[in-house]
């Protein structure tokens, strides 16, 4: 159950697009389309923003989108806004009803 | 409105025990799988344990297997985590999270604010 690999930090200017990668293995991301993404502001509850690789829960901005290729999932934030500054985590099903989170990415809006 | 709220955190000595609780409201608790996720200071999120809606099956991360026990009382809309043989690396904020359906799929739609567990002498 090794953590999925994410870049430690990603930054962008307001209005730009950024992409966060989430690299796993053939035992998790590569096999299952059960990848979710969470936005976590300090001292707040994490928030689900993407599930099933690319689906958005009701109420989540369409500026957030997800995709997957082989063992790597990606989260793209378009039209970056100041409120997007937060930590982002991916999570994948890893078989036998176990789950693994990514190492987390700090997004900074310049 | 869906709400989950953790309680029971605190300071405990290494080797000690602690029981966390999570109260749920705003949804039919007995029809959803529930999970615990933790975040150590300065670290990322880590899945800890999950339980099916009927309490029929439980699942654990290797790091807590044999030491932690997840359970639920559907009559009281309450999720619990019994933590034994605690170690310093169990120090973390523990979150309760609601999954999508009867069985856990790692789709945590709702989270509590978390409760801090500190293991230290």
PDB file of C-alpha atoms in Angstrom, chain B residues 33-76:
ATOM      1  CA  UNK B  33     -20.356   2.351   3.949  1.00  0.00           C
ATOM      2  CA  UNK B  34     -18.215   4.501   6.220  1.00  0.00           C
ATOM      3  CA  UNK B  35     -14.485   5.000   6.600  1.00  0.00           C
ATOM      4  CA  UNK B  36     -11.766   6.539   8.718  1.00  0.00           C
ATOM      5  CA  UNK B  37      -8.975   8.557   7.108  1.00  0.00           C
ATOM      6  CA  UNK B  38      -6.135  10.212   8.993  1.00  0.00           C
ATOM      7  CA  UNK B  39      -3.579  12.953   8.437  1.00  0.00           C
ATOM      8  CA  UNK B  40      -0.385  13.043  10.470  1.00  0.00           C
ATOM      9  CA  UNK B  41       1.121  16.489  11.186  1.00  0.00           C
ATOM     10  CA  UNK B  42       2.699  17.855   8.019  1.00  0.00           C
ATOM     11  CA  UNK B  43       1.814  14.703   6.085  1.00  0.00           C
ATOM     12  CA  UNK B  44      -0.786  13.637   3.554  1.00  0.00           C
ATOM     13  CA  UNK B  45      -4.064  11.791   3.881  1.00  0.00           C
ATOM     14  CA  UNK B  46      -3.936   8.085   4.722  1.00  0.00           C
ATOM     15  CA  UNK B  47      -6.835   5.639   4.480  1.00  0.00           C
ATOM     16  CA  UNK B  48      -7.213   3.762   7.782  1.00  0.00           C
ATOM     17  CA  UNK B  49     -10.309   1.561   7.733  1.00  0.00           C
ATOM     18  CA  UNK B  50     -13.722   1.018   6.146  1.00  0.00           C
ATOM     19  CA  UNK B  51     -16.900  -0.841   7.025  1.00  0.00           C
ATOM     20  CA  UNK B  52     -19.846  -1.904   4.906  1.00  0.00           C
ATOM     21  CA  UNK B  53     -23.305  -0.493   5.577  1.00  0.00           C
ATOM     22  CA  UNK B  54     -24.494  -3.592   7.423  1.00  0.00           C
ATOM     23  CA  UNK B  55     -21.275  -4.013   9.430  1.00  0.00           C
ATOM     24  CA  UNK B  56     -20.845  -7.294   7.614  1.00  0.00           C
ATOM     25  CA  UNK B  57     -17.298  -6.663   6.522  1.00  0.00           C
ATOM     26  CA  UNK B  58     -14.434  -4.515   7.725  1.00  0.00           C
ATOM     27  CA  UNK B  59     -11.219  -3.495   6.027  1.00  0.00           C
ATOM     28  CA  UNK B  60      -7.943  -2.113   7.380  1.00  0.00           C
ATOM     29  CA  UNK B  61      -4.723  -0.563   6.200  1.00  0.00           C
ATOM     30  CA  UNK B  62      -1.692  -2.728   6.935  1.00  0.00           C
ATOM     31  CA  UNK B  63      -0.387  -0.033   9.282  1.00  0.00           C
ATOM     32  CA  UNK B  64      -3.287  -0.520  11.720  1.00  0.00           C
ATOM     33  CA  UNK B  65      -4.364  -4.101  11.124  1.00  0.00           C
ATOM     34  CA  UNK B  66      -4.558  -6.047  14.365  1.00  0.00           C
ATOM     35  CA  UNK B  67      -4.519  -2.888  16.488  1.00  0.00           C
ATOM     36  CA  UNK B  68      -7.573  -0.918  15.341  1.00  0.00           C
ATOM     37  CA  UNK B  69     -11.185  -2.095  15.135  1.00  0.00           C
ATOM     38  CA  UNK B  70     -13.891  -0.290  13.192  1.00  0.00           C
ATOM     39  CA  UNK B  71     -17.531  -0.781  14.113  1.00  0.00           C
ATOM     40  CA  UNK B  72     -20.902   0.901  13.728  1.00  0.00           C
ATOM     41  CA  UNK B  73     -24.246   1.085  15.473  1.00  0.00           C
ATOM     42  CA  UNK B  74     -26.885   1.728  12.835  1.00  0.00           C
ATOM     43  CA  UNK B  75     -29.561   2.205  15.494  1.00  0.00           C
ATOM     44  CA  UNK B  76     -27.599   5.176  16.857  1.00  0.00           C
TER      45      UNK B  76
END
